mmCIF file of C-alpha atoms in Angstrom:
data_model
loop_
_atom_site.group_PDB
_atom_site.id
_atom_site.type_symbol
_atom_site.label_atom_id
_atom_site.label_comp_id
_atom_site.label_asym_id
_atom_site.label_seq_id
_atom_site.Cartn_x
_atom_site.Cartn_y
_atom_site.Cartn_z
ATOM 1 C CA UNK A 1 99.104 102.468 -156.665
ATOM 2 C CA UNK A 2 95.279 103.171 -156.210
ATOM 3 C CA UNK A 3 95.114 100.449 -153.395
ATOM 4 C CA UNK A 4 98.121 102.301 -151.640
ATOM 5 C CA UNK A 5 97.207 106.335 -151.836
ATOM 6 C CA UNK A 6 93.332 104.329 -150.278
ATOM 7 C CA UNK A 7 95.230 102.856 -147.624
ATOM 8 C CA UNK A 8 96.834 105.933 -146.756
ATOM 9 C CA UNK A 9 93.784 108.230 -146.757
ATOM 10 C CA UNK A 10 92.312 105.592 -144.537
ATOM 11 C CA UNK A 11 95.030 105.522 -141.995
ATOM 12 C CA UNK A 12 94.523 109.414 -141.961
ATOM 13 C CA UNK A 13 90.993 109.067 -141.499
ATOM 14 C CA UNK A 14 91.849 106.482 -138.813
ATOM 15 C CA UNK A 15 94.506 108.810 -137.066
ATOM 16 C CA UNK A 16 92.125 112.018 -137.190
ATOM 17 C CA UNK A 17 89.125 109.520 -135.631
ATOM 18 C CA UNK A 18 91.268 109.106 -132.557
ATOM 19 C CA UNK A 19 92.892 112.482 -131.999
ATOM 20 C CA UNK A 20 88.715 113.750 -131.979
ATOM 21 C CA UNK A 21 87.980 110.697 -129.150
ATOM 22 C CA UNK A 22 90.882 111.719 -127.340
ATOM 23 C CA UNK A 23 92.572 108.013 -128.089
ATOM 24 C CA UNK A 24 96.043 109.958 -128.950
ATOM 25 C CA UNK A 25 96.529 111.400 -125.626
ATOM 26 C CA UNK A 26 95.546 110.388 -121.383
ATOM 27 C CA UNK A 27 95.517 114.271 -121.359
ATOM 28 C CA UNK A 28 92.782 114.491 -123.475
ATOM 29 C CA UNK A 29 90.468 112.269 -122.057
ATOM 30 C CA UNK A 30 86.665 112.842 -122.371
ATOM 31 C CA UNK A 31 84.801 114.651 -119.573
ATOM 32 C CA UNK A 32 82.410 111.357 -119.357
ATOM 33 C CA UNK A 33 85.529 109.371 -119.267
ATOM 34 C CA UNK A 34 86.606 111.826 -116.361
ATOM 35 C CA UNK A 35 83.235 111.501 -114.326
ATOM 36 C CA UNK A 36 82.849 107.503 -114.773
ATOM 37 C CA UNK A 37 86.680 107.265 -112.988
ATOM 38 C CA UNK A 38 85.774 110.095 -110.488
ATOM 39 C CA UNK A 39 82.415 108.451 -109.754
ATOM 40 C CA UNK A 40 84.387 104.873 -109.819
ATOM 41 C CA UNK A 41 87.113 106.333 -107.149
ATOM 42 C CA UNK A 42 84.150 108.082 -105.239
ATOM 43 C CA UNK A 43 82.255 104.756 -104.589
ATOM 44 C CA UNK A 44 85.155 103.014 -103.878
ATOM 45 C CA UNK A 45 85.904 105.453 -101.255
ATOM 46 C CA UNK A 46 82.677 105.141 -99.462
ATOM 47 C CA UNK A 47 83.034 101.511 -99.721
ATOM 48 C CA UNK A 48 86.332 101.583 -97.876
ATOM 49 C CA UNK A 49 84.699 104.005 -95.122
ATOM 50 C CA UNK A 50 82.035 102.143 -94.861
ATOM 51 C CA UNK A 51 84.314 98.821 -94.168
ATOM 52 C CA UNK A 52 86.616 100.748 -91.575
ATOM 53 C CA UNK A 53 83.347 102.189 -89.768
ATOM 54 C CA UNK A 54 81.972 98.803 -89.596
ATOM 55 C CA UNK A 55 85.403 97.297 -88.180
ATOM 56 C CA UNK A 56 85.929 99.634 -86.176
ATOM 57 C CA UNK A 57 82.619 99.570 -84.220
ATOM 58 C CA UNK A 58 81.754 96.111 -82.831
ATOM 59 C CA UNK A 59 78.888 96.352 -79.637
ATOM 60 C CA UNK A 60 78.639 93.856 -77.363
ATOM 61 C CA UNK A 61 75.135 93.438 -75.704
ATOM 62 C CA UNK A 62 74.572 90.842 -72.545
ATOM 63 C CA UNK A 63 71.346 90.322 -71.515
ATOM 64 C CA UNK A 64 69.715 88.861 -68.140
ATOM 65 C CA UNK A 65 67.966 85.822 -70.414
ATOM 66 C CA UNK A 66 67.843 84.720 -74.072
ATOM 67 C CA UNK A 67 64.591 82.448 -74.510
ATOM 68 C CA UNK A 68 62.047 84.984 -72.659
ATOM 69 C CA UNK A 69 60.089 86.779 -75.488
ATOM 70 C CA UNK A 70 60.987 90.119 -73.183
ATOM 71 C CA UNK A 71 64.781 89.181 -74.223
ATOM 72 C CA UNK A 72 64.104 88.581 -77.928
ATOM 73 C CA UNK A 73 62.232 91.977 -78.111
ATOM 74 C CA UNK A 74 65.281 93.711 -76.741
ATOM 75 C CA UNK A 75 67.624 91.851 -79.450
ATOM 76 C CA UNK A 76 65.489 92.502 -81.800
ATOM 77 C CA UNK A 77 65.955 96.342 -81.070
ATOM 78 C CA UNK A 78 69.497 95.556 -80.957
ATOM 79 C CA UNK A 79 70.017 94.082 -83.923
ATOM 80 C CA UNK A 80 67.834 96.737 -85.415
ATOM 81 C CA UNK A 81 70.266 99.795 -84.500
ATOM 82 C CA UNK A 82 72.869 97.939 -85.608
ATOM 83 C CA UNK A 83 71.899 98.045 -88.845
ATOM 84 C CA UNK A 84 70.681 100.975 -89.204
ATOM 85 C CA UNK A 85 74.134 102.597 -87.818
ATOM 86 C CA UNK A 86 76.458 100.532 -89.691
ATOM 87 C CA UNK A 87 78.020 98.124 -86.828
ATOM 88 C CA UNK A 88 78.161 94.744 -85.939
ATOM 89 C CA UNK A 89 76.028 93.992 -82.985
ATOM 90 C CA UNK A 90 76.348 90.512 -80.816
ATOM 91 C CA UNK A 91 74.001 89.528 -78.404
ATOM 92 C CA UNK A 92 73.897 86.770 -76.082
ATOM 93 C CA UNK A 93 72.256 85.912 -72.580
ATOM 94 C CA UNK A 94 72.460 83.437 -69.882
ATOM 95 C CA UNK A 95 69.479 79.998 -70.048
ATOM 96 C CA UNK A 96 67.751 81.867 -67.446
ATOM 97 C CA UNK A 97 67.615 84.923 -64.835
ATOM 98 C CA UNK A 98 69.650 82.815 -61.903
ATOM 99 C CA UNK A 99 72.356 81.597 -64.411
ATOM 100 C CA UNK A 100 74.788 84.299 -62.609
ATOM 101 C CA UNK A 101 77.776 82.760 -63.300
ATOM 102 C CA UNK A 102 77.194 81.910 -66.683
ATOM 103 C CA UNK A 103 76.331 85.414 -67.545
ATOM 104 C CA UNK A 104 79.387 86.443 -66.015
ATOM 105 C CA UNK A 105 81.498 84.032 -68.529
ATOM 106 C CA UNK A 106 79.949 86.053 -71.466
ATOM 107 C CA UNK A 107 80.586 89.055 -70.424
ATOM 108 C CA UNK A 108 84.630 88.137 -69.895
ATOM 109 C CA UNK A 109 84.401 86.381 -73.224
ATOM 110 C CA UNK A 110 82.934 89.862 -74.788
ATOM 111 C CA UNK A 111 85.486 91.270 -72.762
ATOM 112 C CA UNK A 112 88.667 89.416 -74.216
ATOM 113 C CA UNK A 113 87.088 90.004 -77.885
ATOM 114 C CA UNK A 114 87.946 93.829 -77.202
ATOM 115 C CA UNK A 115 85.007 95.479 -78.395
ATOM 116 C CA UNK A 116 84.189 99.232 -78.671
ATOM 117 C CA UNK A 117 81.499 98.911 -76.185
ATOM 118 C CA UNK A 118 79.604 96.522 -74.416
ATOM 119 C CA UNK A 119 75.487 96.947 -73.218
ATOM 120 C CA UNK A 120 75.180 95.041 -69.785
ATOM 121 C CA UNK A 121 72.122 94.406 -68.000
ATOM 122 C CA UNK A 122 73.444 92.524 -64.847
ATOM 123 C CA UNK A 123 71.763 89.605 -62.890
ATOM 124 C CA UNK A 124 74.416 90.542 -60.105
ATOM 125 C CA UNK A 125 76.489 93.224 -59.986
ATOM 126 C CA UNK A 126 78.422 92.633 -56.862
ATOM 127 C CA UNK A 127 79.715 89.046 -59.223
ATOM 128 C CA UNK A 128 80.186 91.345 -61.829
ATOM 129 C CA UNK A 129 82.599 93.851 -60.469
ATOM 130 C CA UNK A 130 85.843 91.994 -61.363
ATOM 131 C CA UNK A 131 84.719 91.732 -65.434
ATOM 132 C CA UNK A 132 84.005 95.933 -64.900
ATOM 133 C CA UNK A 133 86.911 96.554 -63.687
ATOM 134 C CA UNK A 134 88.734 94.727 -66.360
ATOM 135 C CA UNK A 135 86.732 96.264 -68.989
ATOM 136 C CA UNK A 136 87.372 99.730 -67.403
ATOM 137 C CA UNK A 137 91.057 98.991 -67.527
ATOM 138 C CA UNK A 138 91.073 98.128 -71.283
ATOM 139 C CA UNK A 139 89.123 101.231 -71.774
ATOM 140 C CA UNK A 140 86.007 99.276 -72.978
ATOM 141 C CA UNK A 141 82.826 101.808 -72.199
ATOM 142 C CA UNK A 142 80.133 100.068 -70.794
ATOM 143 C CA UNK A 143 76.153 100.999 -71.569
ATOM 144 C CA UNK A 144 73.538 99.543 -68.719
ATOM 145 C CA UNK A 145 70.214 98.709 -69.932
ATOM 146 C CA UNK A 146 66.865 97.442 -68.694
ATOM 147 C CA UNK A 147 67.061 97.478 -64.759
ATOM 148 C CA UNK A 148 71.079 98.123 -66.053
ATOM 149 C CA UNK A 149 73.808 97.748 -62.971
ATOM 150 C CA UNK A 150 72.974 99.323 -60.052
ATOM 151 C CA UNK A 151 74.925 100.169 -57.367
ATOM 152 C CA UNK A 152 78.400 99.688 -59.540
ATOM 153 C CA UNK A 153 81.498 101.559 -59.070
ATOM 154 C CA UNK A 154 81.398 105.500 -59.831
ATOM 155 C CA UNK A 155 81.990 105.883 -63.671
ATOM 156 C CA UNK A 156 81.887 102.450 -64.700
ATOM 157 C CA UNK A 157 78.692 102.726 -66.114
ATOM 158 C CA UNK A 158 78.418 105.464 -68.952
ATOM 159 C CA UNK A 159 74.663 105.717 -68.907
ATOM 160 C CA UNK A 160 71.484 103.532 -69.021
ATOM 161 C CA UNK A 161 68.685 102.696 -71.460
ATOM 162 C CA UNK A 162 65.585 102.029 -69.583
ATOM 163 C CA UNK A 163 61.776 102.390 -68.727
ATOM 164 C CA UNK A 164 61.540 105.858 -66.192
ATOM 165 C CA UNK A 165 58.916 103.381 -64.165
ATOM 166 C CA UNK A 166 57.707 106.324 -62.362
ATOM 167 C CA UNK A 167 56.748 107.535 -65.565
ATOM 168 C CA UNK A 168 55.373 104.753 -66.574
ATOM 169 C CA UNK A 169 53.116 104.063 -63.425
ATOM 170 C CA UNK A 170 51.852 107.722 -64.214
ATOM 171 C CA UNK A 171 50.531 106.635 -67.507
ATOM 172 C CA UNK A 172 48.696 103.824 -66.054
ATOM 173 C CA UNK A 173 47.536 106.284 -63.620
ATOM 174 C CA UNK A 174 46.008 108.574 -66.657
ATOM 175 C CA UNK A 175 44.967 105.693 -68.417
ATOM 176 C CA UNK A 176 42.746 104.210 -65.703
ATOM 177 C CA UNK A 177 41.452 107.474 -64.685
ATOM 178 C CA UNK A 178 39.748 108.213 -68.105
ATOM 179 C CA UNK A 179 37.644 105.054 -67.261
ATOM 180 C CA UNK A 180 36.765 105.898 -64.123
ATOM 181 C CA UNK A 181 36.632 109.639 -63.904
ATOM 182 C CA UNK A 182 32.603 109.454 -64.270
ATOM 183 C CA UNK A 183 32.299 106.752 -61.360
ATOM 184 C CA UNK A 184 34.447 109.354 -59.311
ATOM 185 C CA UNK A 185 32.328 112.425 -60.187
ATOM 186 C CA UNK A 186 28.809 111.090 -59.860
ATOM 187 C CA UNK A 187 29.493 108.768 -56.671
ATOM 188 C CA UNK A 188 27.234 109.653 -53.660
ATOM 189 C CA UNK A 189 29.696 108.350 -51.331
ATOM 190 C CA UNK A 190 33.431 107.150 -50.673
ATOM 191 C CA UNK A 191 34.928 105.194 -53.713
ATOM 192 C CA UNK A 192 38.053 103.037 -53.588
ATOM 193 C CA UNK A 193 40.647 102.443 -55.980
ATOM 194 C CA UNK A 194 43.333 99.781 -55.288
ATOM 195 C CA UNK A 195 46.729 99.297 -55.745
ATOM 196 C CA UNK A 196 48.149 95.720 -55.502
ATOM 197 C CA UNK A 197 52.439 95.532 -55.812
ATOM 198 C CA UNK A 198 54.537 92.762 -55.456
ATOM 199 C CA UNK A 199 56.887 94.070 -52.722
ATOM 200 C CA UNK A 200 58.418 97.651 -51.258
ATOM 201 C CA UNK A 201 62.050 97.450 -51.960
ATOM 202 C CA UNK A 202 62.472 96.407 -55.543
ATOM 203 C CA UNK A 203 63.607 100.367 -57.367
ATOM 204 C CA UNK A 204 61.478 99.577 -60.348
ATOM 205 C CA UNK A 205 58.367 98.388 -58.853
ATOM 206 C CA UNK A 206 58.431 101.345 -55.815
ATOM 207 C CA UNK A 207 58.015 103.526 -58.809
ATOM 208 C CA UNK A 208 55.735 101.984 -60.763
ATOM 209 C CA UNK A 209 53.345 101.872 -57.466
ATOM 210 C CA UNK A 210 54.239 105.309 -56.586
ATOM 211 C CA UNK A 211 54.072 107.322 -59.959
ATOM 212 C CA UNK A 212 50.327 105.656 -60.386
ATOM 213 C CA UNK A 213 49.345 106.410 -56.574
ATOM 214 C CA UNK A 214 50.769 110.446 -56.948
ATOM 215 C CA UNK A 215 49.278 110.706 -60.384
ATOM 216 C CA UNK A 216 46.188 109.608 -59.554
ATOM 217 C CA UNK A 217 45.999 111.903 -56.483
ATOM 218 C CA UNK A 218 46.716 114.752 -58.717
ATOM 219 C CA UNK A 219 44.042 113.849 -61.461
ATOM 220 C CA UNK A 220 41.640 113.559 -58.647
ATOM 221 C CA UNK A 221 42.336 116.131 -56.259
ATOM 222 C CA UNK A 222 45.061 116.043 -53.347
ATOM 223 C CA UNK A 223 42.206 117.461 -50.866
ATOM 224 C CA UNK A 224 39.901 114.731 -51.863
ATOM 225 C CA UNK A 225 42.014 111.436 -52.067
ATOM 226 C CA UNK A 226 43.258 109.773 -48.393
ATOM 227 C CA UNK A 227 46.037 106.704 -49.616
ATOM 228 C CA UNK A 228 45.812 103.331 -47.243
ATOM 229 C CA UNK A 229 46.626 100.597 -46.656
ATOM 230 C CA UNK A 230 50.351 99.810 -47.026
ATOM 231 C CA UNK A 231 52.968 102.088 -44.557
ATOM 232 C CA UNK A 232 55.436 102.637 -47.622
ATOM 233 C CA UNK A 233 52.535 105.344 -49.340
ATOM 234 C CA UNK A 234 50.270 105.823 -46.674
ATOM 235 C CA UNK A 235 49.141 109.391 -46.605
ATOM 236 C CA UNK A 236 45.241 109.459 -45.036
ATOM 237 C CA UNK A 237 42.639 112.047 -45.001
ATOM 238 C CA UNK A 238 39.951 111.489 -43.069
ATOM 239 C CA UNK A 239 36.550 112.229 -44.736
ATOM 240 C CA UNK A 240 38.230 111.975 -47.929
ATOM 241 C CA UNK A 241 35.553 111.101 -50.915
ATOM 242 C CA UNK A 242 38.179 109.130 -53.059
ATOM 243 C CA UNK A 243 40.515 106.148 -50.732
ATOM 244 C CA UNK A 244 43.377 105.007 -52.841
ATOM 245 C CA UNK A 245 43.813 101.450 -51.364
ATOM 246 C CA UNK A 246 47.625 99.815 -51.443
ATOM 247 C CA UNK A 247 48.189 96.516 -50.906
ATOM 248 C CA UNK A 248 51.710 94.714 -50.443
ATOM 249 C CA UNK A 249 52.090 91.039 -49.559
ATOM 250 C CA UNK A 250 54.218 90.043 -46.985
ATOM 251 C CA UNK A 251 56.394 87.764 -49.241
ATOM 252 C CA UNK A 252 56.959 87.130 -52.918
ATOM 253 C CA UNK A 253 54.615 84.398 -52.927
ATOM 254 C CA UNK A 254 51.940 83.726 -55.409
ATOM 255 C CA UNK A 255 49.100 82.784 -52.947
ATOM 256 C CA UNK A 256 50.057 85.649 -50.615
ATOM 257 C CA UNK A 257 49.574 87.931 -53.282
ATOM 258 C CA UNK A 258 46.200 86.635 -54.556
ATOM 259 C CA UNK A 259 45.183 86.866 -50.702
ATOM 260 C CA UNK A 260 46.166 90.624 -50.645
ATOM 261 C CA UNK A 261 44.123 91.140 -53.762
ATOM 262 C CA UNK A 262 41.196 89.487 -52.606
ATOM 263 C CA UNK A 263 40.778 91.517 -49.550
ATOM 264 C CA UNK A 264 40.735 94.740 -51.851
ATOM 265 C CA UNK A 265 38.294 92.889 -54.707
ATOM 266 C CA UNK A 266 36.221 91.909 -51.343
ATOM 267 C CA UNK A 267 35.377 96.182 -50.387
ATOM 268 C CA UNK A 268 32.262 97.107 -51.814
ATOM 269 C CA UNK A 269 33.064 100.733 -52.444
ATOM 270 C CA UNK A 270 35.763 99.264 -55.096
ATOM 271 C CA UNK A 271 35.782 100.969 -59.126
ATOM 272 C CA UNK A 272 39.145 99.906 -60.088
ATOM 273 C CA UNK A 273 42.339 97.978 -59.114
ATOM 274 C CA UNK A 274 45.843 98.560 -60.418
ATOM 275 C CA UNK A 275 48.728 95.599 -60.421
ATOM 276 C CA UNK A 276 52.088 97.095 -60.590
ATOM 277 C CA UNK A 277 53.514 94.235 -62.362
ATOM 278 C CA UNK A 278 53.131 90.888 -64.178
ATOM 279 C CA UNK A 279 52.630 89.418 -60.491
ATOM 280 C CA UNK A 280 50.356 91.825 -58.920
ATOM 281 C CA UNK A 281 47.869 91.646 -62.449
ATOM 282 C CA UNK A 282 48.345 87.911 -61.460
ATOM 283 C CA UNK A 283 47.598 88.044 -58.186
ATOM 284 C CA UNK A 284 44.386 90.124 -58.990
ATOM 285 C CA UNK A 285 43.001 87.419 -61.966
ATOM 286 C CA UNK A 286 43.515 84.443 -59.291
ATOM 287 C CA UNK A 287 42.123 86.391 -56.897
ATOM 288 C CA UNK A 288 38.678 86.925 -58.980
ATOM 289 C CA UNK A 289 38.358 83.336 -60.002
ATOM 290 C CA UNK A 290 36.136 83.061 -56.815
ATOM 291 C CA UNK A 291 35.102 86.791 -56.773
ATOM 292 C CA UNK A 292 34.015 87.739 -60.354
ATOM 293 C CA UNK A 293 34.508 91.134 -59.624
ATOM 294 C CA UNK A 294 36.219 92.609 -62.838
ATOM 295 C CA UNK A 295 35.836 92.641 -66.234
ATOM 296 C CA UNK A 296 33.685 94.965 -68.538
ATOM 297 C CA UNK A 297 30.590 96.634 -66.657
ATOM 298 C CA UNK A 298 32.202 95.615 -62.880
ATOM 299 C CA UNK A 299 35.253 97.139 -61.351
ATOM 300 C CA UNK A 300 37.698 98.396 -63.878
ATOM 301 C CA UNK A 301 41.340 96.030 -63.555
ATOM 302 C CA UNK A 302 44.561 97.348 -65.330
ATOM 303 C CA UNK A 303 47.998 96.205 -65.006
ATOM 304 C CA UNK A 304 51.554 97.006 -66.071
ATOM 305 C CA UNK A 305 53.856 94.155 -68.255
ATOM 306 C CA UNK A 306 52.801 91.646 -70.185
ATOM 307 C CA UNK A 307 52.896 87.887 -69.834
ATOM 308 C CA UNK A 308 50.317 85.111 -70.958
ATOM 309 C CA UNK A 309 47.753 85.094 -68.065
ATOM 310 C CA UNK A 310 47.793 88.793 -68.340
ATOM 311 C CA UNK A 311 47.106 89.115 -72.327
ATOM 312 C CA UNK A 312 44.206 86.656 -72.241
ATOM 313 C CA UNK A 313 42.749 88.760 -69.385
ATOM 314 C CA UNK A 314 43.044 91.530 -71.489
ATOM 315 C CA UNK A 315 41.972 89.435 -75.240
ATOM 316 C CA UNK A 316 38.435 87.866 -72.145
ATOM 317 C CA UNK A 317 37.725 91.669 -71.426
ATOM 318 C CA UNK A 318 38.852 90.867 -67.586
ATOM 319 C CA UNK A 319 41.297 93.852 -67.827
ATOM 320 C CA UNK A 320 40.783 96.700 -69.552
ATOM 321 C CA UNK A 321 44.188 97.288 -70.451
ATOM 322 C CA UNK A 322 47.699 97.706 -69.106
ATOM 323 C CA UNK A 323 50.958 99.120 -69.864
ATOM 324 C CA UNK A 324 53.826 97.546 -71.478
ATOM 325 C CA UNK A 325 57.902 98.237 -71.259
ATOM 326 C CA UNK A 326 58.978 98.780 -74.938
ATOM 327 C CA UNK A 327 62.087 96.448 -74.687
ATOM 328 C CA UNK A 328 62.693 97.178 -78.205
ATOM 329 C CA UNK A 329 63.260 100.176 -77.994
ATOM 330 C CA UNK A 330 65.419 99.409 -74.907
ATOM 331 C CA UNK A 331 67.558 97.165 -76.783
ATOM 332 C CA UNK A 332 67.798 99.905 -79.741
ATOM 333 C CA UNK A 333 68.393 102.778 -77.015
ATOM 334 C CA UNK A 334 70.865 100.481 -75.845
ATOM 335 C CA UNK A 335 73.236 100.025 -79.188
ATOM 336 C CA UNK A 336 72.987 103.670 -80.154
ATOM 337 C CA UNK A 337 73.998 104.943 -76.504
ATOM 338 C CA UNK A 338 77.063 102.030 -76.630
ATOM 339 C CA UNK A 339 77.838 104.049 -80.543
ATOM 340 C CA UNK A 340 78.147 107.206 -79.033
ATOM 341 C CA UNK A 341 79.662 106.393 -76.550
ATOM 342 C CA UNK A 342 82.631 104.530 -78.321
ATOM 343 C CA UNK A 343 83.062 107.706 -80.304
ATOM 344 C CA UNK A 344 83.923 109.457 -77.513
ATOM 345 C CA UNK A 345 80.447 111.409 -77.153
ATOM 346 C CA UNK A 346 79.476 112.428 -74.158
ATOM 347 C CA UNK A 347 76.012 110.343 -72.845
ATOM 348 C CA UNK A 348 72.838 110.647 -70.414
ATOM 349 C CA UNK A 349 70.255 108.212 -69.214
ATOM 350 C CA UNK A 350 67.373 107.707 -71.901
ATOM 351 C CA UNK A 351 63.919 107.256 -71.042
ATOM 352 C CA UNK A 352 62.851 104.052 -73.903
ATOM 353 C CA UNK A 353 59.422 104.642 -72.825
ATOM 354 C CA UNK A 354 56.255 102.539 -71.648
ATOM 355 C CA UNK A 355 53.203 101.905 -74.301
ATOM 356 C CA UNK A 356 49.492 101.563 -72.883
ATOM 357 C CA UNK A 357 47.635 98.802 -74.802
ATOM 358 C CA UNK A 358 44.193 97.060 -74.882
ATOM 359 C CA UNK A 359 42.200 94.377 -76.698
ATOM 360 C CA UNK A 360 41.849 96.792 -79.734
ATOM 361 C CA UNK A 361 45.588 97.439 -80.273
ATOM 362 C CA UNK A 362 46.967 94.546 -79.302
ATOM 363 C CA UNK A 363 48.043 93.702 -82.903
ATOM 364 C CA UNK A 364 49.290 97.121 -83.751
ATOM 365 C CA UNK A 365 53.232 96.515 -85.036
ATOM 366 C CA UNK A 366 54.116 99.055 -82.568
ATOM 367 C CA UNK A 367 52.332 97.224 -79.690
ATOM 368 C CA UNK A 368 52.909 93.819 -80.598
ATOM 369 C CA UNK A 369 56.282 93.202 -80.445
ATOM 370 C CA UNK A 370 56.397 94.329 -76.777
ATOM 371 C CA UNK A 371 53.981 92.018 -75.749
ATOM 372 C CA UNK A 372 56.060 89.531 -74.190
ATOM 373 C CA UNK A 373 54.644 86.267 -72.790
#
C-alpha cells in the first residue's frame, strides 16, 4: 500500500514537472525553444539564398593570354570579386596573344554554358562578331575589359573595365616633373625632355604619349614649352625655354626603336626621357648601353608598364620609376561590372586606375602584384 500511494505521488510529481517545461503541450513551448527553431529556420533561409544567388550568377571572363603574369594579375582580381560577391567566376585565355582562333573557341564554349555574363577582352573583334551576336541573341550581357572590344556592334558591349591611359600618361607626366622641376627652373638655357612611343595609331599608346606631353606642358607653362619632333604632337614655339622632344619609330621594330631613342639620349640639353610603354622603356635601356646617359645623378628615365628589363632598370637605379596598369583591379572591375550588369543594373565605363612605383615600393602588396614581367 505504502509502495503504491509513493508511486502515485511520484507520477504527480512527474506530470506537474512536465506541464512547468511545457512537455504537455507544442503550444506551450519555451521562448528559448521558440528562438533556437526561429534562429534554426533563419539560417537555413540564408543558406538557401545564398545557394540560389550563387547559382544563379555564374561570370564568364576570357582573357587575351593565360601564362603572362599581366593575365594572372587580372584573374587574380577576378577570382577575388568573385568571392567577395558570392558567384562563381571562370577564367580562361588563349596560349598566347595570336592564338585568335582558339580564343574564339572559349568564348563559344562560355557561350553554350549560358552564363549570366561574360568579361571579354578580344584579340580580334572582327573574328569575334559571330560569338557576340550569338551571345546577344541568348541575352548573355557582355563586359569588355583591358583594351576590351573595340569597334563592336552598337550595344553589344555593356561597358568596359580599363586603364583611362590618358590619365595614366598624366601621372607619369606629374611624376617626372617633381624630379625635374628644379633642372627646369634654374636652367640658363633651353632644356629638353623626351618622349619615346612605340607607334601613332595604337588608341592606348596615343594616349599614354599624349596625356604625358599635355600634362607636362601645363605643369610647365604652355607659353614656355615648344613640342617636336614627331608630326602626330608637334606644336613648336620658337624661343621656347622648355622643348618637349617626341620620338616615334618608323616600324614596330626593336632596333628601330633603340635608334629613335638614341638620337634623343645623344642632345645635350636632355634632363629626362619618357617611354610610353614596355617597348619604348626598352628601347631607351638598349639605347644607353653605349650612351650611359641615365640613371641616378644623369638624365632622369621613367617609363609606363612593367616587364623584366624594365624592373631591373628600375631595382639598378637606371629609371627612376614608372607607372604600372593595375590589372587587378581590372580583372576585379571586370566581375563586379559583369554582376551588375546581369542584375539588370544599368553600367558605365570604369577607370581601374594606373599606380606610379619605384625601387622603394616595389614590394608594397599594393604595387607588387601589378608588376608583371
Amino acid at each position: 500500500m505504502k509502495k503504491r500511494m509513493l508511486a502515485v505521488a511520484v507520477a504527480g510529481l512527474m506530470a506537474m514537472s512536465l506541464v512547468a517545461c511545457g512537455g504537455g503541450s507544442s503550444s506551450g513551448s519555451s521562448e528559448a525553444e521558440k528562438t533556437t527553431a526561429a534562429q534554426a529556420d533563419s539560417s537555413k533561409a540564408e543558406e538557401t539564398k545564398a545557394e540560389a544567388s550563387a547559382d544563379g550568377k555564374k561570370i564568364n571572363v576570357i582573357a587575351k593570354g593565360f601564362q603572362h603574369q599581366f593575365w594572372k594579375a587580372v584573374e587574380k582580381g577576378a577570382m577575388q570579386a568573385g568571392t567577395d560577391l558570392g558567384v562563381e567566376v571562370s577564367f580562361q585565355g588563349p596560349d598566347n596573344e595570336s592564338a585568335i582562333a582558339q580564343q574564339i573557341e572559349y568564348l563559344d564554349a562560355a557561350i553554350a554554358q549560358k552564363p549570366t555574363a561574360i568579361c571579354f577582352a578580344a584579340l580580334d573583334t572582327q573574328a569575334s562578331l559571330g560569338s557576340i551576336q550569338t551571345a546577344m541573341d541568348a541575352g548573355i550581357p557582355i563586359i569588355g575589359f583591358d583594351s576590351g572590344v573595340p569597334d563592336a556592334p552598337a550595344g553589344a558591349i555593356k561597358a568596359n573595365a580599363s586603364t583611362n591611359n590618358l590619365v595614366a600618361g598624366q601621372l607619369a607626366a606629374k611624376e617626372t616633373y617633381e624630379l625635374i622641376k628644379d633642372k627646369i627652373e634654374g636652367a640658363s638655357g633651353t632644356v629638353r625632355i623626351g618622349v619615346v612611343a612605340q607607334e601613332s595609331n595604337s588608341q592606348s599608346i596615343v594616349e599614354r604619349t599624349k596625356g604625358f606631353v599635355e600634362e607636362m606642358t601645363k605643369l610647365v607653362g604652355e607659353d614656355k614649352v615648344s613640342v617636336e619632333g614627331h608630326d602626330s604632337l608637334k606644336k613648336e614655339k620658337a624661343g621656347a625655354p622648355v622643348v618637349i622632344d617626341v620620338g616615334i619609330p618608323a616600324e614596330v621594330k626593336d632596333a628601330d626603336g633603340a635608334a629613335v631613342a638614341s638620337a634623343i639620349l645623344e642632345k645635350s640639353d636632355l634632363i629626362a626621357i619618357y617611354g610610353s610603354n614596355e617597348f619604348a622603356a626598352n628601347a631607351i635601356i638598349t639605347a644607353n648601353e653605349g650612351l650611359d646617359k641615365i640613371g641616378e645623378g644623369k638624365v632622369v628615365a621613367v617609363g609606363f608598364d612593367a616587364g623584366k628589363k624594365q624592373l631591373q632598370a628600375i631595382k639598378d637605379g637606371l629609371f627612376a620609376g614608372s607607372v604600372t596598369q593595375d590589372p587587378v583591379q581590372i580583372g576585379y572591375k571586370a566581375v563586379e561590372l559583369a554582376v551588375k550588369a546581369a542584375n539588370g543594373e544599368s553600367v558605365s565605363d570604369v577607370d581601374t586606375g594606373a599606380l606610379w612605383y619605384t625601387k622603394d615600393n616595389m614590394e608594397d602588396p599594393k604595387i607588387a602584384p601589378c608588376l608583371y614581367e
